Tab-separated table of C-alpha atoms in Angstrom:
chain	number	residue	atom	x	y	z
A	705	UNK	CA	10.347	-2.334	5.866
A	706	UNK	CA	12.055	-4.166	3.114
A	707	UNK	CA	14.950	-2.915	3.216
A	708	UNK	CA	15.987	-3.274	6.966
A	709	UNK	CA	16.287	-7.148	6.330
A	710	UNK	CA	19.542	-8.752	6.417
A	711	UNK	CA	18.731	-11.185	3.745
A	712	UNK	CA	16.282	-9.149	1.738
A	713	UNK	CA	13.146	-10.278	0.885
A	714	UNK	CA	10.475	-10.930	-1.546
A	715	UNK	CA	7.857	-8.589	-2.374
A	716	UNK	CA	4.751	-9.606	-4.618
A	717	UNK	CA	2.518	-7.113	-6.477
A	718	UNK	CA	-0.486	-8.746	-7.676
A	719	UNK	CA	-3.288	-6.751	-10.009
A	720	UNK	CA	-6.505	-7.837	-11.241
A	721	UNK	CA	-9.912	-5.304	-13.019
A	722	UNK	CA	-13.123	-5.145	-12.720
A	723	UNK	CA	-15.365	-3.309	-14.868
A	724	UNK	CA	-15.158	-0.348	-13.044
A	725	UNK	CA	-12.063	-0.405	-10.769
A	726	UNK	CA	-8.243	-1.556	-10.788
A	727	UNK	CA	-7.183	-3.476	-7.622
A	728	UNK	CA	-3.629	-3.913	-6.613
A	729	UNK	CA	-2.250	-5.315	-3.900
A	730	UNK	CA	1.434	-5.153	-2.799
A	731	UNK	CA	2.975	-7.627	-0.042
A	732	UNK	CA	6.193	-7.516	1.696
A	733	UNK	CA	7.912	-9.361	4.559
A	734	UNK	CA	8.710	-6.909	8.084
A	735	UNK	CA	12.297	-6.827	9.375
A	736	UNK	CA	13.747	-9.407	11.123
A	737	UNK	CA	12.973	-9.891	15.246
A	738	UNK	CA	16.749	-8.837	15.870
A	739	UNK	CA	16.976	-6.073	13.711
A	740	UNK	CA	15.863	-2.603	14.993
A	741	UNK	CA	12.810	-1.414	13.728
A	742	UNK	CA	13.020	2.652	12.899
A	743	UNK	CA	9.865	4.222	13.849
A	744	UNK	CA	8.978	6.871	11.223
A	745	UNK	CA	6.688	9.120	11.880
A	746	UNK	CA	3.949	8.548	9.097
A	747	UNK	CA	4.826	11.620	7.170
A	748	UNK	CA	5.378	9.413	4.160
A	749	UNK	CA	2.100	7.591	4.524
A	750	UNK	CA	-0.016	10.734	5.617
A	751	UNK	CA	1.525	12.064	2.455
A	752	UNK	CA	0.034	9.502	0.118
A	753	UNK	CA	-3.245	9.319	1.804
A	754	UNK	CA	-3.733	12.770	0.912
A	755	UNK	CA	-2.322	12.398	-2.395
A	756	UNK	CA	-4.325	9.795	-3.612
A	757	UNK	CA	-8.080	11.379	-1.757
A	758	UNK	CA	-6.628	14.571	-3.770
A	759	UNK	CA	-6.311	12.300	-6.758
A	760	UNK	CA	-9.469	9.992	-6.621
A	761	UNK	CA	-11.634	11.674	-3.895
A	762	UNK	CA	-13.856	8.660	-3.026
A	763	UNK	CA	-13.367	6.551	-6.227
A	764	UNK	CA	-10.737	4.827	-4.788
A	765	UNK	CA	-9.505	3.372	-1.487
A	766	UNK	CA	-5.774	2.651	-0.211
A	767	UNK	CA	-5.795	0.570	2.874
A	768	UNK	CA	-3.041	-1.027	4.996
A	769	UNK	CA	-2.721	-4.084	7.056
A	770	UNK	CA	0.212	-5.221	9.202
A	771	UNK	CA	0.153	-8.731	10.033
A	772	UNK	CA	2.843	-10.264	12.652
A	773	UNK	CA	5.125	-10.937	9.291
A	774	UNK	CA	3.821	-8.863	5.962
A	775	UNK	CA	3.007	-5.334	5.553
A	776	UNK	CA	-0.022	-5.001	2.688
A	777	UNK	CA	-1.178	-2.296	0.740
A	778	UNK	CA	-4.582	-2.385	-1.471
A	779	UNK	CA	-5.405	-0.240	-3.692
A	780	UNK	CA	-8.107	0.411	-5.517
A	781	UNK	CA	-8.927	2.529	-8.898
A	782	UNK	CA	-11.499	3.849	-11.121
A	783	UNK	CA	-10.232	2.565	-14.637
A	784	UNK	CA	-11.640	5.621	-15.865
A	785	UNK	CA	-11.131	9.002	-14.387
A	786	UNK	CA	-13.720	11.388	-14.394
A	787	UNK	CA	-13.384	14.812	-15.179
C-alpha cells in the first residue's frame, strides 16, 4: 500500500448520497516497481468483509479494484439503518 512508497503518496476520499444510500470511494497509488511488495495474507480484508455483511447484511456493498497503479475501495451505505 501507501505506506511502502518512498515518496508517499496521495490518497483521495471522495463521498456523494443518494436518497437511500452513502457512496464513498477511497483511491490510493500502489508501491513503487522497485520496492518490494509484502504479500499479506487477506486477514485484514476478510476481516472487514465480514464486518461490514455483519453490519449491513445486503444493504450495502464494499468492493475493490486494483488497477496497474491505484488500489480502490467503494463503499456503499444505507443512510438509514434499519432495525
Amino acid at each position: 500500500g501507501i505506506e511502502t512508497r518512498l515518496k508517499g503518496g496521495k490518497v483521495s476520499i471522495k463521498a456523494r448520497q443518494s436518497k437511500r444510500h452513502l457512496y464513498i470511494t477511497i483511491i490510493n497509488p500502489k508501491p513503487e516497481d522497485a520496492m518490494p511488495v509484502r504479500k499479506g495474507n487477506q486477514i485484514a480484508r476478510d476481516n472487514l468483509n465480514r464486518r461490514f455483511k455483519y453490519l449491513y447484511k445486503d444493504t450495502g456493498t464494499i468492493n475493490y479494484v486494483e488497477t496497474d497503479n491505484y488500489y480502490t475501495v467503494m463503499i456503499k451505505v444505507p443512510r438509514q439503518m434499519t432495525a
